[in-house]
PDB file of C-alpha atoms in Angstrom:
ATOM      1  CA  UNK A 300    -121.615 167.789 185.814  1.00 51.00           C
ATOM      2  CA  UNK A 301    -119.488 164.863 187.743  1.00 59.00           C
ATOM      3  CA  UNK A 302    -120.877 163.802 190.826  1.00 73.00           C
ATOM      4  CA  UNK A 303    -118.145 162.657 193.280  1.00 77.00           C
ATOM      5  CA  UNK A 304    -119.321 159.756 195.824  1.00 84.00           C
ATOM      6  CA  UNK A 305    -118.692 161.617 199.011  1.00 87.00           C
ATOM      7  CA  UNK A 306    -119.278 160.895 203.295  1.00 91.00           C
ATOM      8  CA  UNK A 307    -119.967 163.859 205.544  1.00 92.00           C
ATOM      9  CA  UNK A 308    -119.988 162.612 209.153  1.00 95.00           C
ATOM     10  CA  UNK A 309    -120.098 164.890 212.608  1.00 93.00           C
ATOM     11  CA  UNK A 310    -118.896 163.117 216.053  1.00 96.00           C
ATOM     12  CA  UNK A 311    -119.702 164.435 219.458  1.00 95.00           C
ATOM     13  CA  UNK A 312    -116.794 164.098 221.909  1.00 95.00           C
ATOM     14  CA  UNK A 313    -118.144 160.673 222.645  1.00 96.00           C
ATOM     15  CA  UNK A 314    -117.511 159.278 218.716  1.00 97.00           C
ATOM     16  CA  UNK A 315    -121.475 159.114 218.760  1.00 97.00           C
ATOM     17  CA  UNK A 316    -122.799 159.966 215.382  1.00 97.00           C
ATOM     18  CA  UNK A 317    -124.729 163.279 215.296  1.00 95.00           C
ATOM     19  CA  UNK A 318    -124.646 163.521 211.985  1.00 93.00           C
ATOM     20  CA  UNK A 319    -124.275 161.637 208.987  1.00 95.00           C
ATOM     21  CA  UNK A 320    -124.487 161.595 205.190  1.00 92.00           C
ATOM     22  CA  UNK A 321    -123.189 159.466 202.156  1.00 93.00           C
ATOM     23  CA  UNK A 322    -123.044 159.045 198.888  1.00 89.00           C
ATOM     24  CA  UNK A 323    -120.809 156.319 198.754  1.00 90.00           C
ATOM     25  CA  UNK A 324    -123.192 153.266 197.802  1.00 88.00           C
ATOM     26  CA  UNK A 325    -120.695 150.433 199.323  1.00 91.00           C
ATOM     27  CA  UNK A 326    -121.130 151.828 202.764  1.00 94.00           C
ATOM     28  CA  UNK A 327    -124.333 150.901 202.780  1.00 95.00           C
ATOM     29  CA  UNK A 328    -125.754 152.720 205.500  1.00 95.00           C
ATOM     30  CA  UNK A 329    -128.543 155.266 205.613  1.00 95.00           C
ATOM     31  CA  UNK A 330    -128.386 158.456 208.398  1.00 95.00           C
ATOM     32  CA  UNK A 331    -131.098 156.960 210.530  1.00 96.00           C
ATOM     33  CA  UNK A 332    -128.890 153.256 211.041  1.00 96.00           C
ATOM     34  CA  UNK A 333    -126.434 154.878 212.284  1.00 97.00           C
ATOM     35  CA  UNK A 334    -126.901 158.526 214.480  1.00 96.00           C
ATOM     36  CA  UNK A 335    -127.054 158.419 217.538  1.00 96.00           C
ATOM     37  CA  UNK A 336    -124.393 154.980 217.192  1.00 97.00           C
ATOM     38  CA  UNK A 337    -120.787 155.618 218.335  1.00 97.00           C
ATOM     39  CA  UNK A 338    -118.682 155.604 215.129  1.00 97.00           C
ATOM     40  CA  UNK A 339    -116.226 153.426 216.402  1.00 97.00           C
ATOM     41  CA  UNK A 340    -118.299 150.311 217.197  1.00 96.00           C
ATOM     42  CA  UNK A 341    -119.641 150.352 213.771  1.00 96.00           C
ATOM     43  CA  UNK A 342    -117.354 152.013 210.937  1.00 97.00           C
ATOM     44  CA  UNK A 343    -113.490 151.067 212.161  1.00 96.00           C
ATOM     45  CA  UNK A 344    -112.032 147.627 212.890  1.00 94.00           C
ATOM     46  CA  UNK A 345    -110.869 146.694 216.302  1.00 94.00           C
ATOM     47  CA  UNK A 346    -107.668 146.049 215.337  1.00 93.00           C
ATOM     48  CA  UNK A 347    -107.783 149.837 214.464  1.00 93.00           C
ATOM     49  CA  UNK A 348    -109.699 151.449 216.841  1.00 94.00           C
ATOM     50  CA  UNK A 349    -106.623 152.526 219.073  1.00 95.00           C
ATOM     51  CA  UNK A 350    -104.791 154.308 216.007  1.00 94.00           C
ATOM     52  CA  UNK A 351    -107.900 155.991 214.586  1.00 94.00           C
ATOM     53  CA  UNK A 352    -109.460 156.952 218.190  1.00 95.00           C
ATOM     54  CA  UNK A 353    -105.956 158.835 219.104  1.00 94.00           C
ATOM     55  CA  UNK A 354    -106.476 160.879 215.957  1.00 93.00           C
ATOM     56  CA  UNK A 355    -110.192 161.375 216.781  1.00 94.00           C
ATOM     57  CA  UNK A 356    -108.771 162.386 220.415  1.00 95.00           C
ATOM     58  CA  UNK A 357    -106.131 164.899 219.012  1.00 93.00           C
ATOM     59  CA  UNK A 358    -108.704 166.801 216.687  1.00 93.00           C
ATOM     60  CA  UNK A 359    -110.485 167.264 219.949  1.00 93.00           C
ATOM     61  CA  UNK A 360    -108.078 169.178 221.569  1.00 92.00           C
ATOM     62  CA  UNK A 361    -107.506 171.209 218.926  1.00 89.00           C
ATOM     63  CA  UNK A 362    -104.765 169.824 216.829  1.00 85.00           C
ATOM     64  CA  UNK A 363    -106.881 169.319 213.603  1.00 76.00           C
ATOM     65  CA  UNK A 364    -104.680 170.820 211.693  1.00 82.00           C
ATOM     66  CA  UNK A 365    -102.316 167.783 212.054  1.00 84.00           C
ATOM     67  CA  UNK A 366    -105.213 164.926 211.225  1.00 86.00           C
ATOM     68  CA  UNK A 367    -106.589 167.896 208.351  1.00 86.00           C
ATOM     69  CA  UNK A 368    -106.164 164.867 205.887  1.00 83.00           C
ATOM     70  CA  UNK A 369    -106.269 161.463 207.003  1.00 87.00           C
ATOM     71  CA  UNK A 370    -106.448 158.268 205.785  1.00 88.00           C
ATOM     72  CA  UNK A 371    -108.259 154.971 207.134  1.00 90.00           C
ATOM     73  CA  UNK A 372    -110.201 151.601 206.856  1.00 92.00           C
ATOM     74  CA  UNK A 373    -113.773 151.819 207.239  1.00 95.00           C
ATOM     75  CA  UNK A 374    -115.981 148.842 207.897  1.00 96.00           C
ATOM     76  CA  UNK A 375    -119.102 148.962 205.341  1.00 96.00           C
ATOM     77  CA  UNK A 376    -122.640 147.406 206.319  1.00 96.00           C
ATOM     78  CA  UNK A 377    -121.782 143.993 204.447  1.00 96.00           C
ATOM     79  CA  UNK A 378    -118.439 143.942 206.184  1.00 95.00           C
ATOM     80  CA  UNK A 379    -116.152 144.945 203.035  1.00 94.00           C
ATOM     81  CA  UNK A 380    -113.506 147.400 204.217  1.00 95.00           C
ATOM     82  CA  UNK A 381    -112.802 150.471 201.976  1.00 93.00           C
ATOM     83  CA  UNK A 382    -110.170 153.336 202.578  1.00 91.00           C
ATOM     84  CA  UNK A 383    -111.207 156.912 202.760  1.00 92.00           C
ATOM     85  CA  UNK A 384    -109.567 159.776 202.737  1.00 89.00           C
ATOM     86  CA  UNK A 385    -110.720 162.443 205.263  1.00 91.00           C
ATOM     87  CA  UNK A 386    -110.763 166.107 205.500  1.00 88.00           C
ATOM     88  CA  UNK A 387    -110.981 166.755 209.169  1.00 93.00           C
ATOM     89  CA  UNK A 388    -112.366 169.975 211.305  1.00 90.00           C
ATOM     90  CA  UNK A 389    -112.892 170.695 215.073  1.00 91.00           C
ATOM     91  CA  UNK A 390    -116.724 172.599 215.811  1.00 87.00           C
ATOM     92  CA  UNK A 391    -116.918 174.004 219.052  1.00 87.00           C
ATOM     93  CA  UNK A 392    -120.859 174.832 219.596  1.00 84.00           C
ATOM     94  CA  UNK A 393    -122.338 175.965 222.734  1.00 83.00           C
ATOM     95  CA  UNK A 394    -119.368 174.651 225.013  1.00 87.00           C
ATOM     96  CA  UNK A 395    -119.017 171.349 222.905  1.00 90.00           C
ATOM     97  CA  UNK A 396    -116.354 169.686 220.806  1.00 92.00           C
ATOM     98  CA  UNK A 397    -117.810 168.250 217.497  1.00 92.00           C
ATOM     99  CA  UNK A 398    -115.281 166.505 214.803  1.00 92.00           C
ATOM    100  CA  UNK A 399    -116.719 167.584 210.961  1.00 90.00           C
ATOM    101  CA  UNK A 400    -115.237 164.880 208.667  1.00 91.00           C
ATOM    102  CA  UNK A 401    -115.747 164.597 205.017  1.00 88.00           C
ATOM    103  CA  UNK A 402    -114.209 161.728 203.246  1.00 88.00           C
ATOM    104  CA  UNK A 403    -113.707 160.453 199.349  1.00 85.00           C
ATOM    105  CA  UNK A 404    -112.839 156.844 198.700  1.00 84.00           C
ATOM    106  CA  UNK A 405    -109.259 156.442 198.696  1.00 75.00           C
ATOM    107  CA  UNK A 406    -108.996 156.678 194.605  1.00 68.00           C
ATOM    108  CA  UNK A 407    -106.461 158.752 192.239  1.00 59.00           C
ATOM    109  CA  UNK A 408    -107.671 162.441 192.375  1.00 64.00           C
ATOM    110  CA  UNK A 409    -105.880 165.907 192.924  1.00 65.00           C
ATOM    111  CA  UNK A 410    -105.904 165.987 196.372  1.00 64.00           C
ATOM    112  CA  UNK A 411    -106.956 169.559 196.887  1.00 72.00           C
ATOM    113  CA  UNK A 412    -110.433 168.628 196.169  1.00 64.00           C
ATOM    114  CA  UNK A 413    -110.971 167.142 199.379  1.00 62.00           C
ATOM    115  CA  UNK A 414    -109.980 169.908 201.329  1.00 68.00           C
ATOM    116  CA  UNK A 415    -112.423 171.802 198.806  1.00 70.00           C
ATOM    117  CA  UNK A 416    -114.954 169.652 198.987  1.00 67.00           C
ATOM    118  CA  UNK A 417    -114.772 169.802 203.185  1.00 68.00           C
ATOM    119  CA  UNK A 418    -114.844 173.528 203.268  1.00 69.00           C
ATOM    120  CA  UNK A 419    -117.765 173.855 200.614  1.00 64.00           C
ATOM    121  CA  UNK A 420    -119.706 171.221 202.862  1.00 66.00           C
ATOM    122  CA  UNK A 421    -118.724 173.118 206.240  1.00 65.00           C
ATOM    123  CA  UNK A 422    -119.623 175.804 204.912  1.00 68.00           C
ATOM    124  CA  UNK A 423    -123.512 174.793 204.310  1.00 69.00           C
ATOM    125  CA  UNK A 424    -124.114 172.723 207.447  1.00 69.00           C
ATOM    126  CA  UNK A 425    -126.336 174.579 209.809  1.00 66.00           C
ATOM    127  CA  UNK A 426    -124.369 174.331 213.411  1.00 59.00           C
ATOM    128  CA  UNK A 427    -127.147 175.991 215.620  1.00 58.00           C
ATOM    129  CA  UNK A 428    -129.206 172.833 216.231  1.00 59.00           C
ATOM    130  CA  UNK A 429    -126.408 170.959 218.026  1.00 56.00           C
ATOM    131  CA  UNK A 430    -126.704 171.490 221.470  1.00 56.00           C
TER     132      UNK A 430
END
């Protein structure tokens, strides 16, 4: 069996962190570092923010099918910088926007199995507890 290094990370309309998993060991973060933390302040550059929070902003209002891929510079707990690709989905729960991201380090792999991998992973992630 391979075992692809993976992040799964869910963003209230804020950029606050509600959720958060990964397997990819230079990020260097566990789940409880970081919900609750606006993604923004601690995973993308300032000199990106403006770029990346547009696209954030966009997949709010419901244009995630533009941003489904998307690719960007995260900022990793010892400050390396790493590109990931991410598959990108808008949640709507209970009169909220959520962003569902799942992302694989930017590396040479058929490209369908991100959007496979996102879909598989949506599809297991219990929605009912956000409120």
């Amino acid at each position: 069996m391979i075992k692809i290094p993976f992040l799964m990370v869910i963003l209230d309309e804020k950029g606050n962190i509600v959720d958060f998993y990964s397997t990819i060991d230079s990020i260097g973060y566990k789940p409880e570092e970081v919900i609750g933390k606006n993604w923004f302040d601690i995973f993308i550059d300032p000199v990106d923010k403006e770029k990346i929070y547009h696209v954030f902003q966009e997949i709010l209002k419901g244009n995630d099918q533009d941003y489904k891929t998307y690719k960007n510079d995260i900022t990793c707990k010892d400050g390396r910088h790493i590109f990931i690709d991410f598959y990108n989905k808008l949640i709507t729960k209970n009169g909220k926007r959520y962003t569902f991201s799942v992302g694989l380090e930017h590396l040479d792999y058929d490209p369908t199995l991100l959007q496979e991998l996102g879909e598989y992973l949506y599809k297991q992630i219990d929605f009912n507890h956000y409120k």
